[in-house]
Every structure is written in C-alpha cells, then in structure tokens.
PDB file of C-alpha atoms and ligand atoms in Angstrom:
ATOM      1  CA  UNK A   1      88.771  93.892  90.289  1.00 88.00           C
ATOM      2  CA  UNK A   2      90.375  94.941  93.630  1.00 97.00           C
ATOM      3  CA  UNK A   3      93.363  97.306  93.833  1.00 98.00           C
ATOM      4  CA  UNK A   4      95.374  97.158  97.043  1.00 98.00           C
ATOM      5  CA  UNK A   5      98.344  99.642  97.699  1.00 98.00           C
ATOM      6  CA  UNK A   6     101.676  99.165  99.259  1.00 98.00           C
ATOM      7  CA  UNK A   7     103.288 102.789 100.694  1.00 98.00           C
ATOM      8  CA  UNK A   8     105.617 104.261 103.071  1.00 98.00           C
ATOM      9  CA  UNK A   9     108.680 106.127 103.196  1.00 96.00           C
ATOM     10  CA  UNK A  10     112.128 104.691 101.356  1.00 92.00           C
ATOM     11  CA  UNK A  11     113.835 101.665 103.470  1.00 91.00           C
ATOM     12  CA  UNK A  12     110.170 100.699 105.321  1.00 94.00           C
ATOM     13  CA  UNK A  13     110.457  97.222 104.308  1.00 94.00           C
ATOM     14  CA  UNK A  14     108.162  97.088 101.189  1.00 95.00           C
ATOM     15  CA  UNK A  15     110.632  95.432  99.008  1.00 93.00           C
ATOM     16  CA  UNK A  16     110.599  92.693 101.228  1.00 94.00           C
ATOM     17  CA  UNK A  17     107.777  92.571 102.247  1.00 98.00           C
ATOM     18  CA  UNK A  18     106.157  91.971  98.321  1.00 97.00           C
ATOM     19  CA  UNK A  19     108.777  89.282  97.700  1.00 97.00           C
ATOM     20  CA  UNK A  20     106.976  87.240 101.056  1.00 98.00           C
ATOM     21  CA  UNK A  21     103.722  88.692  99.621  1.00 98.00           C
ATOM     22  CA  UNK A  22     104.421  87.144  96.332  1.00 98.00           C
ATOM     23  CA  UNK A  23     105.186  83.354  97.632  1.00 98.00           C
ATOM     24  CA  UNK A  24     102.200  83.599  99.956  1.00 98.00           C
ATOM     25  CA  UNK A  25      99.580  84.955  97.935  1.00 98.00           C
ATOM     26  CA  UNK A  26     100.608  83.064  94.842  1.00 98.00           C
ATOM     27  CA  UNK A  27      96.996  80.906  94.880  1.00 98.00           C
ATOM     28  CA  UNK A  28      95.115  84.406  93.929  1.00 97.00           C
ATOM     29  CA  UNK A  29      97.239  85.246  90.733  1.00 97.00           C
ATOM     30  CA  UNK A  30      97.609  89.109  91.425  1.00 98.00           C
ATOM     31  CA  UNK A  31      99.431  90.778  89.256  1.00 98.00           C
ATOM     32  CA  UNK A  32     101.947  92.711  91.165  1.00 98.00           C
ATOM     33  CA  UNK A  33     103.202  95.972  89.878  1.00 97.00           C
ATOM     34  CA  UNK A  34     104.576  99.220  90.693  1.00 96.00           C
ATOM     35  CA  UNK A  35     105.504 103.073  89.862  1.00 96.00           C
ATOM     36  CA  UNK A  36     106.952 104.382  89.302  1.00 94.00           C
ATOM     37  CA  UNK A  37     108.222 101.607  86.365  1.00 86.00           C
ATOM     38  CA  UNK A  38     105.972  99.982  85.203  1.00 84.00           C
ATOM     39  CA  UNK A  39     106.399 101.570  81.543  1.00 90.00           C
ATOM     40  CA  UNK A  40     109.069 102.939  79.686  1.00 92.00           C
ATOM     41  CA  UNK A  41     107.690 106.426  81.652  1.00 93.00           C
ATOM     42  CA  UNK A  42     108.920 105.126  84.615  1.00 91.00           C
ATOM     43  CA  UNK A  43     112.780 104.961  82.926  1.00 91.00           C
ATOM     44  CA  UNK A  44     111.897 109.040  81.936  1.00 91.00           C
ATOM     45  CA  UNK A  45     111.023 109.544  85.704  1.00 93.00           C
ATOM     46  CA  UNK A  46     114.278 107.232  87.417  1.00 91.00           C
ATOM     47  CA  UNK A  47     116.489 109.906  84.845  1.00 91.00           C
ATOM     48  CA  UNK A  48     114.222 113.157  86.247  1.00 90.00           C
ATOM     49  CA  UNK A  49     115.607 111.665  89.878  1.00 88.00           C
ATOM     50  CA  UNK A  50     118.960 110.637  88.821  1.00 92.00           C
ATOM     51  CA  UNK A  51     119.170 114.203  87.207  1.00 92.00           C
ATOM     52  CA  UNK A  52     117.785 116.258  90.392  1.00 88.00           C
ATOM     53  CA  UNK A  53     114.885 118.008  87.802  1.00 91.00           C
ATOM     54  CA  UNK A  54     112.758 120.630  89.649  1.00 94.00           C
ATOM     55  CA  UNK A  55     109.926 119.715  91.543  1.00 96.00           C
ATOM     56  CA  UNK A  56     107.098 120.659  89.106  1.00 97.00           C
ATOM     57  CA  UNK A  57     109.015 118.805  86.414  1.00 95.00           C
ATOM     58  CA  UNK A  58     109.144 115.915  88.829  1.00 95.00           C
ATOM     59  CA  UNK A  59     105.869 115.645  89.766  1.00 97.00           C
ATOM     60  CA  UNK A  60     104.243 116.429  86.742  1.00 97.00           C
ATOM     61  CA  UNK A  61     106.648 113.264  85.184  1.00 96.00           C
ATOM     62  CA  UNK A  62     105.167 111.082  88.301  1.00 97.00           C
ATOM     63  CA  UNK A  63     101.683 111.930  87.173  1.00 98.00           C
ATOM     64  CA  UNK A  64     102.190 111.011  84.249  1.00 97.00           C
ATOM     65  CA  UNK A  65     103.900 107.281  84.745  1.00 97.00           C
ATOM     66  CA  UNK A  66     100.636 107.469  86.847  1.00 98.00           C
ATOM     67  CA  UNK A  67      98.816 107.894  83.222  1.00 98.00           C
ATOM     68  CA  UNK A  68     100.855 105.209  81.720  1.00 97.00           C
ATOM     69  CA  UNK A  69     101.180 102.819  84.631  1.00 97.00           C
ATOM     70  CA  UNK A  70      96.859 102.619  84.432  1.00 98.00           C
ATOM     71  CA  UNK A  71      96.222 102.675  81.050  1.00 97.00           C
ATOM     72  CA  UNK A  72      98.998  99.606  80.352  1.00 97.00           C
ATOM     73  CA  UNK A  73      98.734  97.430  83.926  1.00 97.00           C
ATOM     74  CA  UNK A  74      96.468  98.371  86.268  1.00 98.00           C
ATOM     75  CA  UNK A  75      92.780  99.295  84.048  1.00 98.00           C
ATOM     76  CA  UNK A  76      93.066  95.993  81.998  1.00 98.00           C
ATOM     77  CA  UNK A  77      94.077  94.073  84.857  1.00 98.00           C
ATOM     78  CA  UNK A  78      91.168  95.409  86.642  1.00 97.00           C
ATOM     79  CA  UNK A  79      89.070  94.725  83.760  1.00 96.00           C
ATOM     80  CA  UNK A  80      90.331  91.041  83.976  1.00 97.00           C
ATOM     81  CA  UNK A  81      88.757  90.411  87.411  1.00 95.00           C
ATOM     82  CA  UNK A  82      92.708  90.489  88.322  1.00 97.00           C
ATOM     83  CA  UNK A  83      93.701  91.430  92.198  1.00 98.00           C
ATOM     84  CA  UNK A  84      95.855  94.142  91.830  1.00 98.00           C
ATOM     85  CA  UNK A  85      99.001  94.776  94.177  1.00 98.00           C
ATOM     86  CA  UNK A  86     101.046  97.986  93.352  1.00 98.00           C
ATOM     87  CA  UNK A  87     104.439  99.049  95.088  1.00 98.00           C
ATOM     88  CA  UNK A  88     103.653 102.333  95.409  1.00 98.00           C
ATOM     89  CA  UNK A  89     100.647 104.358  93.784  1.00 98.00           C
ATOM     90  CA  UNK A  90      99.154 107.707  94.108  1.00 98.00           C
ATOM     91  CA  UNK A  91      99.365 108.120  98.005  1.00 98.00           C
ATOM     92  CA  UNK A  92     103.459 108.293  97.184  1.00 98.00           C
ATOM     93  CA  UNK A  93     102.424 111.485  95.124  1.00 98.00           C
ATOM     94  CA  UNK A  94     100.287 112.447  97.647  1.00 98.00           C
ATOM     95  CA  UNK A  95     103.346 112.114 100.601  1.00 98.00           C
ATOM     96  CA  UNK A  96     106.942 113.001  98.456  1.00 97.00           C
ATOM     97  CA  UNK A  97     105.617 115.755  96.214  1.00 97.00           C
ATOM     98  CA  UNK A  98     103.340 117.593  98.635  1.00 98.00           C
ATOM     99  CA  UNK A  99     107.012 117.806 100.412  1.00 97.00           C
ATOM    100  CA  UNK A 100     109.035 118.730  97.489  1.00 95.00           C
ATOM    101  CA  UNK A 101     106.688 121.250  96.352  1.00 97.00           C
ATOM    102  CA  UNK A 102     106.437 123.060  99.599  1.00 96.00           C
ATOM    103  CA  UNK A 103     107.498 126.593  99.102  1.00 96.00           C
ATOM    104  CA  UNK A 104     106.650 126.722  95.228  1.00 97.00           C
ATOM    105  CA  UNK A 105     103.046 125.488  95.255  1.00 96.00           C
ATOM    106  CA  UNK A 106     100.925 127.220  97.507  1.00 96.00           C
ATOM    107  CA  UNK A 107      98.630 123.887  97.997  1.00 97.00           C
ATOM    108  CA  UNK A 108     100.889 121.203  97.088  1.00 98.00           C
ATOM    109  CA  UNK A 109      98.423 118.649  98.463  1.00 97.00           C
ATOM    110  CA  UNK A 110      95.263 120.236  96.790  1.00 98.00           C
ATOM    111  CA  UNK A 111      96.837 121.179  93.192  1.00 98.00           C
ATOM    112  CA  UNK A 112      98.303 117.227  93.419  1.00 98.00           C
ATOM    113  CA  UNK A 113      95.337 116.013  93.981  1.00 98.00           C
ATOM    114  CA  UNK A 114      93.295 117.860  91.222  1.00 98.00           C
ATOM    115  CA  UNK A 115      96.225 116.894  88.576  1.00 98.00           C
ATOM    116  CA  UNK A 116      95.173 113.501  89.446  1.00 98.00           C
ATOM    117  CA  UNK A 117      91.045 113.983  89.714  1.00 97.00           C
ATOM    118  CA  UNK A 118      88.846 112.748  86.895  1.00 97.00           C
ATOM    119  CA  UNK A 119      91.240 109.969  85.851  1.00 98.00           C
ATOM    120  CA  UNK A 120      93.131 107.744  88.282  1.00 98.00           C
ATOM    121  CA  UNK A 121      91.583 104.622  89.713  1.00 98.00           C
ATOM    122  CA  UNK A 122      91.555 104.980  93.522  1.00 97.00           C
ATOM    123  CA  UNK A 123      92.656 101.994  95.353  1.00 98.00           C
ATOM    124  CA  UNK A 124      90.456  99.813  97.624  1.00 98.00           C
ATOM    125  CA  UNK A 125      92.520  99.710 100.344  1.00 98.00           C
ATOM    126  CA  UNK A 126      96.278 100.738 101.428  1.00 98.00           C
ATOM    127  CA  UNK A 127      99.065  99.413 103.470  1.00 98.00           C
ATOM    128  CA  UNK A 128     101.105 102.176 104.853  1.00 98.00           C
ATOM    129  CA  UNK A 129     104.120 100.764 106.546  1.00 98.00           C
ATOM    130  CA  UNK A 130     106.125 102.695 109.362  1.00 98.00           C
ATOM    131  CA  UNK A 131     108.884 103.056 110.535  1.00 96.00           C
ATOM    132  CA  UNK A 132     111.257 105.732 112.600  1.00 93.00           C
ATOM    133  CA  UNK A 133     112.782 107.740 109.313  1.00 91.00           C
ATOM    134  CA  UNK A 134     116.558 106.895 111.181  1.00 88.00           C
ATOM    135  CA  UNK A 135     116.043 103.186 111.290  1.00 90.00           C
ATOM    136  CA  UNK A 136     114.578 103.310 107.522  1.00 91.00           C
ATOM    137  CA  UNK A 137     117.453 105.386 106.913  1.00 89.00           C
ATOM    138  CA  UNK A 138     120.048 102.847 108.335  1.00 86.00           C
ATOM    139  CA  UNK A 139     117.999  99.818 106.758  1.00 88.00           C
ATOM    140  CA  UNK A 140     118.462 101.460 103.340  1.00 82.00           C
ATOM    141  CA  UNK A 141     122.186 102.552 103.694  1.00 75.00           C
ATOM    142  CA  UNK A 142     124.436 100.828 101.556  1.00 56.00           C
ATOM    143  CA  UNK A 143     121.810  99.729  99.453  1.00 50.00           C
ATOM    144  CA  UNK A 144     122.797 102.403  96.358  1.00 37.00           C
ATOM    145  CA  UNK A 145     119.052 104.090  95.965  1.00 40.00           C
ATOM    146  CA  UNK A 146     119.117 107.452  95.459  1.00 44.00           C
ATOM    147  CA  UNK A 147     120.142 109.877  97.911  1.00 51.00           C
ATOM    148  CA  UNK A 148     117.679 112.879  96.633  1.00 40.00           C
ATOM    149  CA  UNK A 149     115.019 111.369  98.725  1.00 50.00           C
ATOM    150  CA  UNK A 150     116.717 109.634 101.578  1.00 49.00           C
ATOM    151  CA  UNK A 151     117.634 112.758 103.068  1.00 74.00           C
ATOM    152  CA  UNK A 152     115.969 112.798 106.904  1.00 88.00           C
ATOM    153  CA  UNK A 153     114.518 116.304 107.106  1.00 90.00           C
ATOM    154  CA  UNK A 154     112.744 115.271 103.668  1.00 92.00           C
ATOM    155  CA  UNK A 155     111.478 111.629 104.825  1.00 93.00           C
ATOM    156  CA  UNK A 156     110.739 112.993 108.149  1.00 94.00           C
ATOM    157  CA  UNK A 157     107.819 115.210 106.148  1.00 96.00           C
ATOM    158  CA  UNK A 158     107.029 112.905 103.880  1.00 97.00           C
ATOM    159  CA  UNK A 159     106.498 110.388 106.938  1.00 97.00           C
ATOM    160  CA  UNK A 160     103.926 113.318 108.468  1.00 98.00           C
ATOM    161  CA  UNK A 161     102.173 113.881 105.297  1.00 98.00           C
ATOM    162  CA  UNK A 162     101.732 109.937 104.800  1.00 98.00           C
ATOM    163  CA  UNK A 163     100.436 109.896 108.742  1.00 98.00           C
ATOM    164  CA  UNK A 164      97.906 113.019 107.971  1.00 98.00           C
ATOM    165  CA  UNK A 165      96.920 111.374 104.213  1.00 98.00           C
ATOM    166  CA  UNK A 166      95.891 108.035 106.115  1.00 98.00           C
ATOM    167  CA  UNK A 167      93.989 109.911 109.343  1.00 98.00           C
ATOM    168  CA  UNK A 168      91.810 111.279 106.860  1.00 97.00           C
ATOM    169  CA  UNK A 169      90.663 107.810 105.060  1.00 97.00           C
ATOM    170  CA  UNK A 170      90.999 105.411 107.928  1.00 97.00           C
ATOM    171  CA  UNK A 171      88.651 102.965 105.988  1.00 97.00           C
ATOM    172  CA  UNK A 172      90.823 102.999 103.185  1.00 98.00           C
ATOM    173  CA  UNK A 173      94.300 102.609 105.069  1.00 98.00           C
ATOM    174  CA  UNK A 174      95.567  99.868 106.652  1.00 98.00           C
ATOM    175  CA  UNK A 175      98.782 101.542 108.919  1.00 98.00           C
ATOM    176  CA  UNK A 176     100.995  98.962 110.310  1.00 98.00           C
ATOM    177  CA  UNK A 177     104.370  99.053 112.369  1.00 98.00           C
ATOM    178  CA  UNK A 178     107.160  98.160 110.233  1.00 98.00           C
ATOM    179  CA  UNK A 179     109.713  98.057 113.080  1.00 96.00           C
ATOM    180  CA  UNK A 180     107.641  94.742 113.948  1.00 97.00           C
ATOM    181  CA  UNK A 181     109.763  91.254 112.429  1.00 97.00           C
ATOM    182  CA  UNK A 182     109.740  91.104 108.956  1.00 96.00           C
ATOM    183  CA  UNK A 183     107.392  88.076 109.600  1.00 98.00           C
ATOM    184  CA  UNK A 184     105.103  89.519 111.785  1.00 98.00           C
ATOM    185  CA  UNK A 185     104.367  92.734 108.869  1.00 98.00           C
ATOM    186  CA  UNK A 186     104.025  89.722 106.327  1.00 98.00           C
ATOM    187  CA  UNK A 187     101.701  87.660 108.476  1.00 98.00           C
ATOM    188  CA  UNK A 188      99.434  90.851 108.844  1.00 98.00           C
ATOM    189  CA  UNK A 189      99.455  92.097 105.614  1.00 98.00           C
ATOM    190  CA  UNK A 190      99.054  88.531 103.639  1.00 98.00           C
ATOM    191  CA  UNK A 191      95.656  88.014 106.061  1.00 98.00           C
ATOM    192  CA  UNK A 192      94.352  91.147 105.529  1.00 98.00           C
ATOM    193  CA  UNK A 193      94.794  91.175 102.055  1.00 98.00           C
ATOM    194  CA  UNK A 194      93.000  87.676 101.490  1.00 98.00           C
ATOM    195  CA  UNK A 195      89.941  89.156 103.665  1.00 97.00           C
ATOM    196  CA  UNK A 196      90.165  92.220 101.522  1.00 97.00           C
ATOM    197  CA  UNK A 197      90.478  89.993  98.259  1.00 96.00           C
ATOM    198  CA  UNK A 198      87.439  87.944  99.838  1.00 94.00           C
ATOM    199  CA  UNK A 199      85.233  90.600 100.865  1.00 94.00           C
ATOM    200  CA  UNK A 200      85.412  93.407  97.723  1.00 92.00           C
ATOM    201  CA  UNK A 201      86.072  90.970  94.622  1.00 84.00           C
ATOM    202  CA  UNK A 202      81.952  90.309  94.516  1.00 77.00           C
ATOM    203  CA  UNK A 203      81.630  94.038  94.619  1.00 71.00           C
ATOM    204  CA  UNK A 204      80.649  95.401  91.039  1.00 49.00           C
ATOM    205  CA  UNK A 205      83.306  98.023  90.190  1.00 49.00           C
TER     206      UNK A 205
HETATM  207  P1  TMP B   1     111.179 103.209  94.641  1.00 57.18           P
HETATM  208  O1  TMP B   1     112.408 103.291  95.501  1.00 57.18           O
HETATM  209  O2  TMP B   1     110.001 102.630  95.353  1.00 57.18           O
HETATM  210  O3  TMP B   1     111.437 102.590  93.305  1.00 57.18           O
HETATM  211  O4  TMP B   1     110.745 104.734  94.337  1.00 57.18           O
HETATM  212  C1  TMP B   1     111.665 105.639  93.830  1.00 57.18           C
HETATM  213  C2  TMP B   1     111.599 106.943  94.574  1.00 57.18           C
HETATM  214  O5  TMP B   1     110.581 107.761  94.019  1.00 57.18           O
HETATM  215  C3  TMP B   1     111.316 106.839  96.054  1.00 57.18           C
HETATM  216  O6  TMP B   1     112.222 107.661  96.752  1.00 57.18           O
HETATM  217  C4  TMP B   1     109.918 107.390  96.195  1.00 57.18           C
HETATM  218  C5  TMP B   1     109.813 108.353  95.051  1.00 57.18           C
HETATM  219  N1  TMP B   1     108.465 108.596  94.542  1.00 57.18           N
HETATM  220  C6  TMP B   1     107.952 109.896  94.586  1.00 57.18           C
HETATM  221  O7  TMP B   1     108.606 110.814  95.082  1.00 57.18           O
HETATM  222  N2  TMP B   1     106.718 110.117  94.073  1.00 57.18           N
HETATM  223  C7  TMP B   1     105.962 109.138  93.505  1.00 57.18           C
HETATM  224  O8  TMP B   1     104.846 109.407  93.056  1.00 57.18           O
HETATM  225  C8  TMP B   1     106.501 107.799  93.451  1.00 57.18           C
HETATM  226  C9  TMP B   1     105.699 106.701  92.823  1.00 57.18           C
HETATM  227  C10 TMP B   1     107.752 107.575  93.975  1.00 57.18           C
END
C-alpha cells in the first residue's frame, strides 16, 4: 500500500544501500524489487543494453519491463497492503532515456512521460541519491556493469535531468548526499522510510 523509490545515477551507492535497507527494515516485510528485472522482460532489456539497440528500441523495451514489472510485483503487492521498495522505477526512465533520446525525440521528457500516462502506479515518495558522476564513476570501476551508460558526458546529463525531475516534485523526492558514509545515507533513508511507512499506509489508495 505504499511504494517508495530508490534512484540515482550508476555507482551512487544504491546497491548497498538496499542490502543495509533490507537488514534494517526487515520488521515491515517489504517486498523489495527492482527494474529493470524483475520479469523475464527485464532479461529482453539487459540483452537490448548488452547489444547497444537504438534508443527508441531501448526505451520502448524499459517501458515495457515497466508493464511487466507492475502487473507481476508491484500492483498485487500493493493490493496486499505490502510496503513496496523498488531499485529503480520510472524516474530512471524519466533521467537515462530523456538523455539517450536527445537529438531523435524532440521532447524526450514529454513523449516519455505520455508512454507511461494512464497506466503506471506513481510512487509515494523517492530517494534520489547523489553523488559527483567521477566519484560514482570510480566507485563503480572494476565492478563489470556495463559501460554503455557509465560513460561521464552521459551520467553527467542524466545526473541534471534527475536534479530538474526532483525540483519539480519536492514533496515527492527525498534528495540525499551519497558522498556522506555509507552509514550515515542508511541511517537517513531507513528513518525516513519508517515515517513514510507510518504516515501513508492508513491512507486509502
Ligand atoms: P542497474 O544497474 O540498476 O541494474 O540498471 C541497469 C542500467 O539500466 C543502468 O545503467 C540504468 C539503466 N536504466 C535505464 O537507462 N532506464 C531505465 O528505465 C532503467 C530502469 C534503468
């Protein structure tokens, strides 16, 4: 009955930050998911990647994991009375594809946002993490993800558009430092997300 978001740019600490999030929260039962993955869509959209498919092909695959990711996890957990905790959700969309469609979209933001508008579940509330794109960048090297979207000039944008995406819905976002200790992030995010959990779960969705 209460969806909360986890976003930011590759190597902000989100990984780790959901394994702490998983130990510490483990009294509410949320079911913790992600995208794009979370069905066998996600494997379609990990070989679009792998594969370097064009951008329209791209993001019309992450819509659709979108699709797949609500109508398997996310609605019947929902439905449940479940908190919800997803590594990534629509805002990722929202940040990486209004960059890679730059150029061959005239509105990447709008036309992303009507693909999406009549269907998707909107979260309650979002963590963005942050952190300087080079120090995500060194974080993440060695670590074997793909190089298509760790490339600075790209993560530097996508960085902006999450920024501009998150000015725009302050209620919605919570925006925290990720160059802050790994236990300092957790500390913040695992309180907020109780009062979150406390305050919205009466709420009739
Ligand atoms: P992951 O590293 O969190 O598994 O995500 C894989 C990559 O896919 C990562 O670079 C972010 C990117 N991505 C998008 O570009 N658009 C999306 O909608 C999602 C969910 C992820």
């Amino acid at each position: 009955m209460v969806l909360i978001t986890l976003d930011g740019i590759d190597g902000s600490g989100k990984s780790s930050l959901l394994s702490a999030l998983e130990k510490s929260l483990s009294d509410l039962s949320p079911v913790f998911t992600r995208e794009p993955g979370a069905t066998w869509v996600g494997e379609q959209v990990r070989r679009a990647i792998a594969e370097r498919a064009d951008p329209v092909t791209e993001a019309l695959l992450f819509a659709a994991d979108h699709a797949a990711h609500l109508e398997a996890v996310v609605r019947p957990a929902l439905a449940a009375g479940r908190l919800v905790i997803s590594d990534r959700y629509t805002d990722s969309r929202y940040a990486y594809q209004s960059a890679t469609l730059e150029g061959i979209i005239p509105d990447p933001l709008g036309w992303l946002k009507a693909v999406h508008d009549g269907w998707t579940v909107p979260p309650d509330r979002t963590v963005l993490l942050v952190l300087p794109v080079a120090e995500a960048l060194r974080r993440k090297s060695g670590k074997g993800v793909s190089e298509h979207f760790e490339e600075a000039t790209l993560l530097e944008r996508v960085q902006e558009n999450y920024l501009r995406i998150s000015a725009e819905e302050p209620m919605r976002f919570l925006v925290i430092d990720a160059g802050q200790p790994e236990e300092k992030v957790h500390a913040l995010v695992s309180s907020a997300i109780r009062e979150w959990h406390g305050s919205l779960r009466s709420r009739h969705r």
